[in-house]
């Protein structure tokens, strides 16, 4: 007698059951259908992507994901979370009458592909394009409804032609502070030529200046300019590093090589010109408050005063937010890199120099040189950290405090950065903790200039820390022509600022923490700059006809490396080795001449600064974007005064850099009339992270999560006990689960449902493969409610639903509609599940109207099975463009609700009442209920709290 295989028997009994194999067949077939039919093609109002005028006339929705980078590792299940969410939302918007633009491109320049090229010799384009194709296959399997006609990669020359074009618009523009907008640099030149505007720094007319002098003048105005900028130079790696790539020990994160501060000629973007607008325009954006706060803090607007401190016939200018504390300034500190340090460093220590000020060096020059070398080995982050021991050296000169004429010593110290303010501070140790600690360490005076309110007294020798309060009164602050004594802080600020302005030694001003954007990289795999240099080193923009300037081939993708300890070296970029490309003869309008190309490349941020605009009009070879098309999709409208994308979804890790840079580029393009939207993204949503457990052995090395066994609450790998900690998912942590695995076992619709059902979209949540089956069973029950598993026949009937079914259906429609609109996908799935279970328990065949509404509600969430069931229900048009069901209000409101009556906090009765009952009526009904009367047993009533229609709380006397 042969044994029966239970699985085979079940399959034979239900050959039309929804299984993983059936899901795979259904999903592949519908994905082919959508591609062939152009189901997700969003029509433009004009141009090559123009379409049905009736669809164009609908309200529009532009829904975007943050650019993915095509990694060689492919996707794990954490990556598609945001993509699935935007897809569900986009599908819902189509079903509620919108013309929806939803597509996806690839941010493909950058370091990972270049590093892979260095290691393997594979051209970055080859590996990147292979990664893109792999990612497209993985994403397609998820059933994402993208308009594929609009997709591109930033490495496409047709795309980066316009990245280069935007750079040239920025290079050829300046910011007019009076007009509060960018203007073409040609208008500034015309003003210099006509004499309408004086040429700064020159007594000669514009026509009398040399080409180099004119270039230098314009360089102080251009929104894109080259300058000598302090950078983190790592000779051992042969490249400049970002602050985040430098360890606290001042070494490279990769390779552990020494890192030095160096000045190199770099391209910058004058984003600081837009600081006020970048701050002000945040108000109208629908962004998470936490992200807005991060941007505000990064921009760092602070009001205060600029103050000049005389020194040897010249001056050191500082910016301070507390000009009211000027009388307490007992020393000054310059950043070690400050250009005035060399100027004011004498040959010998002046008389009276304290030993602690010299750092043990015989001369000021030796002290300064040694300290600069020490500071150069630290990153800016480390220099700003609150270090216990304060370091610095006296440069050998004294400045004069302008309010009291006192001579105060000038130090250099690494806690002052050249990149913030003026690179110089007046130190008020009584009111600032860092200054206080520095003053104590270097035996400097601490002058009490505010009246302490904590009982410490004015004798600073007894103080343990600084005291600076906005509630305090100013003391010890009277000088020639000005007295602040007895004033509050706000009033004292106004008085001292007015005095400084009258004396011509300062003025009220606004400062920003924001620095100009360093826009150069000594890399190969990036956009080439459309800039060439003539024999005098003057930069010239390439004409638009020469764009795109394509990235040339090079034999070696790695930058040249040097002796790790040799700080006196400079980068040699990969592009500089291609001499035929670097040294060229070009006719830029004044005859053929020899030029040298820029051999730095743009940073990886460049391509993602404007990609939302290219989605709109991706094949336009004549314009960045057609203005009418841009206005249709992104132009200002009610509720969106600055315009922008309707919904932008991505990780909170891009809170500052990418979002700030994209906003800056949008504003420049807006000012120059190329777009109607002054902001790129109107609504921003940050999805959470899908986490996974990381298992580590006794050495701390990650072991394969799939091979770990759980026994008695402990975890074992190959017999050894291992630790478990919730963290990121990734290949290196050996805990990655690929979407391909889940799709193979359950189907893409199940994966979509599980990721959306795990919890609120903006909250991180742990992945649990064992829980995925719950959503698979939901789809199986949905299938069974429409299809007979034994015969494959559709089981619905043409009959009217009963009252209970109608109420359950319309409550679900109302709830799911609201949840999908609010991106509460987890609760939407819960409501679909509840309705599906109700219908299953009710038994019998579903009325057709109920079945169709159920399928339509599931369609945004599980589109493949919805398309299949829609077709089985006899419909020949795609479910994608059907109207989402609308709830009948008569069935949404319950005929009665249950009201709980409590006495002393304990439930004594449950009443069925109208949901519209008034509080007065509900109180009468509750007090007359026989159970309540019996429970009170004649006791008096002190208070009755009514929360109609669901609660009455009685407090006996």
PDB file of N, CA and C in Angstrom, residues 226-235 239-241 259-268 335-342 372 376-377 380 383 417-419 422-423 518 520 522 566-571 600:
ATOM      1  N   UNK A 226      35.398  79.313  -8.280  1.00  0.00           N
ATOM      2  CA  UNK A 226      36.549  78.529  -7.821  1.00  0.00           C
ATOM      3  C   UNK A 226      37.320  79.345  -6.792  1.00  0.00           C
ATOM      4  N   UNK A 227      37.759  78.672  -5.732  1.00  0.00           N
ATOM      5  CA  UNK A 227      38.542  79.375  -4.699  1.00  0.00           C
ATOM      6  C   UNK A 227      39.428  78.374  -3.983  1.00  0.00           C
ATOM      7  N   UNK A 228      40.402  78.903  -3.254  1.00  0.00           N
ATOM      8  CA  UNK A 228      41.238  78.052  -2.407  1.00  0.00           C
ATOM      9  C   UNK A 228      40.449  77.747  -1.142  1.00  0.00           C
ATOM     10  N   UNK A 229      40.105  76.473  -0.959  1.00  0.00           N
ATOM     11  CA  UNK A 229      39.258  76.084   0.175  1.00  0.00           C
ATOM     12  C   UNK A 229      39.998  75.095   1.068  1.00  0.00           C
ATOM     13  N   UNK A 230      39.832  75.204   2.396  1.00  0.00           N
ATOM     14  CA  UNK A 230      40.444  74.217   3.292  1.00  0.00           C
ATOM     15  C   UNK A 230      39.741  72.869   3.167  1.00  0.00           C
ATOM     16  N   UNK A 231      40.519  71.810   2.979  1.00  0.00           N
ATOM     17  CA  UNK A 231      39.948  70.481   2.784  1.00  0.00           C
ATOM     18  C   UNK A 231      40.722  69.464   3.624  1.00  0.00           C
ATOM     19  N   UNK A 232      40.137  68.269   3.772  1.00  0.00           N
ATOM     20  CA  UNK A 232      40.804  67.151   4.443  1.00  0.00           C
ATOM     21  C   UNK A 232      41.570  66.360   3.384  1.00  0.00           C
ATOM     22  N   UNK A 233      42.905  66.512   3.355  1.00  0.00           N
ATOM     23  CA  UNK A 233      43.728  65.881   2.333  1.00  0.00           C
ATOM     24  C   UNK A 233      44.401  64.647   2.909  1.00  0.00           C
ATOM     25  N   UNK A 234      44.205  63.509   2.227  1.00  0.00           N
ATOM     26  CA  UNK A 234      44.771  62.241   2.690  1.00  0.00           C
ATOM     27  C   UNK A 234      45.762  61.736   1.625  1.00  0.00           C
ATOM     28  N   UNK A 235      47.068  61.995   1.793  1.00  0.00           N
ATOM     29  CA  UNK A 235      48.056  61.563   0.786  1.00  0.00           C
ATOM     30  C   UNK A 235      48.051  60.048   0.568  1.00  0.00           C
ATOM     31  N   UNK A 239      43.371  61.418  -2.101  1.00  0.00           N
ATOM     32  CA  UNK A 239      42.108  62.117  -2.345  1.00  0.00           C
ATOM     33  C   UNK A 239      41.727  62.988  -1.161  1.00  0.00           C
ATOM     34  N   UNK A 240      40.811  63.899  -1.428  1.00  0.00           N
ATOM     35  CA  UNK A 240      40.218  64.730  -0.388  1.00  0.00           C
ATOM     36  C   UNK A 240      39.061  63.966   0.232  1.00  0.00           C
ATOM     37  N   UNK A 241      38.876  64.092   1.531  1.00  0.00           N
ATOM     38  CA  UNK A 241      37.820  63.366   2.239  1.00  0.00           C
ATOM     39  C   UNK A 241      36.802  64.331   2.840  1.00  0.00           C
ATOM     40  N   UNK A 259      45.403  62.272   7.976  1.00  0.00           N
ATOM     41  CA  UNK A 259      44.663  63.266   7.194  1.00  0.00           C
ATOM     42  C   UNK A 259      45.147  64.646   7.608  1.00  0.00           C
ATOM     43  N   UNK A 260      45.385  65.515   6.626  1.00  0.00           N
ATOM     44  CA  UNK A 260      45.920  66.854   6.888  1.00  0.00           C
ATOM     45  C   UNK A 260      44.975  67.917   6.343  1.00  0.00           C
ATOM     46  N   UNK A 261      44.973  69.082   6.984  1.00  0.00           N
ATOM     47  CA  UNK A 261      44.261  70.228   6.440  1.00  0.00           C
ATOM     48  C   UNK A 261      45.121  70.845   5.340  1.00  0.00           C
ATOM     49  N   UNK A 262      44.514  71.050   4.185  1.00  0.00           N
ATOM     50  CA  UNK A 262      45.250  71.654   3.080  1.00  0.00           C
ATOM     51  C   UNK A 262      44.338  72.625   2.346  1.00  0.00           C
ATOM     52  N   UNK A 263      44.941  73.566   1.666  1.00  0.00           N
ATOM     53  CA  UNK A 263      44.163  74.485   0.835  1.00  0.00           C
ATOM     54  C   UNK A 263      44.331  74.075  -0.615  1.00  0.00           C
ATOM     55  N   UNK A 264      43.205  73.818  -1.270  1.00  0.00           N
ATOM     56  CA  UNK A 264      43.236  73.419  -2.668  1.00  0.00           C
ATOM     57  C   UNK A 264      42.229  74.238  -3.452  1.00  0.00           C
ATOM     58  N   UNK A 265      42.536  74.443  -4.731  1.00  0.00           N
ATOM     59  CA  UNK A 265      41.613  75.163  -5.605  1.00  0.00           C
ATOM     60  C   UNK A 265      40.410  74.273  -5.864  1.00  0.00           C
ATOM     61  N   UNK A 266      39.226  74.719  -5.451  1.00  0.00           N
ATOM     62  CA  UNK A 266      38.023  73.910  -5.554  1.00  0.00           C
ATOM     63  C   UNK A 266      36.866  74.742  -6.094  1.00  0.00           C
ATOM     64  N   UNK A 267      35.892  74.054  -6.716  1.00  0.00           N
ATOM     65  CA  UNK A 267      34.661  74.727  -7.120  1.00  0.00           C
ATOM     66  C   UNK A 267      33.690  74.767  -5.958  1.00  0.00           C
ATOM     67  N   UNK A 268      33.009  75.892  -5.838  1.00  0.00           N
ATOM     68  CA  UNK A 268      32.030  76.087  -4.773  1.00  0.00           C
ATOM     69  C   UNK A 268      30.728  76.621  -5.358  1.00  0.00           C
ATOM     70  N   UNK A 335      41.061  81.283  14.268  1.00  0.00           N
ATOM     71  CA  UNK A 335      41.249  79.927  13.745  1.00  0.00           C
ATOM     72  C   UNK A 335      42.702  79.783  13.326  1.00  0.00           C
ATOM     73  N   UNK A 336      43.314  78.614  13.535  1.00  0.00           N
ATOM     74  CA  UNK A 336      44.725  78.448  13.150  1.00  0.00           C
ATOM     75  C   UNK A 336      44.989  78.787  11.684  1.00  0.00           C
ATOM     76  N   UNK A 337      43.959  78.597  10.810  1.00  0.00           N
ATOM     77  CA  UNK A 337      44.157  78.852   9.376  1.00  0.00           C
ATOM     78  C   UNK A 337      43.936  80.315   8.995  1.00  0.00           C
ATOM     79  N   UNK A 338      43.548  81.142   9.941  1.00  0.00           N
ATOM     80  CA  UNK A 338      43.182  82.530   9.631  1.00  0.00           C
ATOM     81  C   UNK A 338      44.350  83.240   8.933  1.00  0.00           C
ATOM     82  N   UNK A 339      44.072  83.939   7.813  1.00  0.00           N
ATOM     83  CA  UNK A 339      45.168  84.589   7.066  1.00  0.00           C
ATOM     84  C   UNK A 339      45.885  85.688   7.840  1.00  0.00           C
ATOM     85  N   UNK A 340      45.256  86.248   8.879  1.00  0.00           N
ATOM     86  CA  UNK A 340      45.907  87.318   9.636  1.00  0.00           C
ATOM     87  C   UNK A 340      46.931  86.801  10.643  1.00  0.00           C
ATOM     88  N   UNK A 341      46.922  85.471  10.887  1.00  0.00           N
ATOM     89  CA  UNK A 341      47.841  84.929  11.899  1.00  0.00           C
ATOM     90  C   UNK A 341      49.285  85.232  11.528  1.00  0.00           C
ATOM     91  N   UNK A 342      49.656  84.945  10.296  1.00  0.00           N
ATOM     92  CA  UNK A 342      51.047  85.182   9.869  1.00  0.00           C
ATOM     93  C   UNK A 342      51.403  86.667   9.962  1.00  0.00           C
ATOM     94  N   UNK A 372      49.584  74.728  14.432  1.00  0.00           N
ATOM     95  CA  UNK A 372      48.866  74.535  13.167  1.00  0.00           C
ATOM     96  C   UNK A 372      48.971  73.085  12.689  1.00  0.00           C
ATOM     97  N   UNK A 376      45.816  70.697  12.117  1.00  0.00           N
ATOM     98  CA  UNK A 376      45.563  70.172  10.767  1.00  0.00           C
ATOM     99  C   UNK A 376      45.268  68.681  10.782  1.00  0.00           C
ATOM    100  N   UNK A 377      45.687  68.002  11.852  1.00  0.00           N
ATOM    101  CA  UNK A 377      45.460  66.558  11.921  1.00  0.00           C
ATOM    102  C   UNK A 377      44.086  66.206  12.473  1.00  0.00           C
ATOM    103  N   UNK A 380      37.039  68.852  11.382  1.00  0.00           N
ATOM    104  CA  UNK A 380      36.236  69.939  11.944  1.00  0.00           C
ATOM    105  C   UNK A 380      35.316  69.426  13.037  1.00  0.00           C
ATOM    106  N   UNK A 383      37.317  69.047  16.134  1.00  0.00           N
ATOM    107  CA  UNK A 383      37.697  70.348  16.688  1.00  0.00           C
ATOM    108  C   UNK A 383      36.536  71.005  17.430  1.00  0.00           C
ATOM    109  N   UNK A 417      36.746  77.760  14.018  1.00  0.00           N
ATOM    110  CA  UNK A 417      36.866  77.290  12.640  1.00  0.00           C
ATOM    111  C   UNK A 417      36.853  78.467  11.671  1.00  0.00           C
ATOM    112  N   UNK A 418      37.677  78.369  10.644  1.00  0.00           N
ATOM    113  CA  UNK A 418      37.731  79.431   9.635  1.00  0.00           C
ATOM    114  C   UNK A 418      36.424  79.500   8.864  1.00  0.00           C
ATOM    115  N   UNK A 419      35.728  78.366   8.790  1.00  0.00           N
ATOM    116  CA  UNK A 419      34.511  78.318   7.990  1.00  0.00           C
ATOM    117  C   UNK A 419      33.289  78.920   8.647  1.00  0.00           C
ATOM    118  N   UNK A 422      33.657  84.881  10.995  1.00  0.00           N
ATOM    119  CA  UNK A 422      34.843  85.483  10.372  1.00  0.00           C
ATOM    120  C   UNK A 422      36.109  84.693  10.669  1.00  0.00           C
ATOM    121  N   UNK A 423      35.963  83.548  11.347  1.00  0.00           N
ATOM    122  CA  UNK A 423      37.144  82.780  11.729  1.00  0.00           C
ATOM    123  C   UNK A 423      37.855  83.375  12.920  1.00  0.00           C
ATOM    124  N   UNK A 518      31.002  73.015  -1.172  1.00  0.00           N
ATOM    125  CA  UNK A 518      32.204  72.537  -1.870  1.00  0.00           C
ATOM    126  C   UNK A 518      31.779  71.556  -2.951  1.00  0.00           C
ATOM    127  N   UNK A 520      33.626  70.200  -5.694  1.00  0.00           N
ATOM    128  CA  UNK A 520      34.642  69.466  -6.479  1.00  0.00           C
ATOM    129  C   UNK A 520      34.928  68.116  -5.858  1.00  0.00           C
ATOM    130  N   UNK A 522      37.919  64.873  -6.487  1.00  0.00           N
ATOM    131  CA  UNK A 522      39.096  64.409  -7.228  1.00  0.00           C
ATOM    132  C   UNK A 522      38.861  62.958  -7.643  1.00  0.00           C
ATOM    133  N   UNK A 566      53.346  62.505   4.003  1.00  0.00           N
ATOM    134  CA  UNK A 566      53.823  63.659   3.239  1.00  0.00           C
ATOM    135  C   UNK A 566      52.663  64.628   3.006  1.00  0.00           C
ATOM    136  N   UNK A 567      52.546  65.592   3.885  1.00  0.00           N
ATOM    137  CA  UNK A 567      51.441  66.553   3.797  1.00  0.00           C
ATOM    138  C   UNK A 567      51.629  67.527   2.641  1.00  0.00           C
ATOM    139  N   UNK A 568      52.868  67.718   2.170  1.00  0.00           N
ATOM    140  CA  UNK A 568      53.152  68.686   1.104  1.00  0.00           C
ATOM    141  C   UNK A 568      52.956  68.057  -0.275  1.00  0.00           C
ATOM    142  N   UNK A 569      51.807  67.479  -0.484  1.00  0.00           N
ATOM    143  CA  UNK A 569      51.464  66.868  -1.763  1.00  0.00           C
ATOM    144  C   UNK A 569      50.093  67.371  -2.178  1.00  0.00           C
ATOM    145  N   UNK A 570      49.727  67.108  -3.408  1.00  0.00           N
ATOM    146  CA  UNK A 570      48.424  67.555  -3.910  1.00  0.00           C
ATOM    147  C   UNK A 570      47.792  66.447  -4.742  1.00  0.00           C
ATOM    148  N   UNK A 571      46.464  66.440  -4.838  1.00  0.00           N
ATOM    149  CA  UNK A 571      45.796  65.378  -5.592  1.00  0.00           C
ATOM    150  C   UNK A 571      46.177  65.379  -7.066  1.00  0.00           C
ATOM    151  N   UNK A 600      38.738  68.015 -12.124  1.00  0.00           N
ATOM    152  CA  UNK A 600      37.864  67.533 -11.057  1.00  0.00           C
ATOM    153  C   UNK A 600      36.527  67.142 -11.683  1.00  0.00           C
TER     154      UNK A 600
END
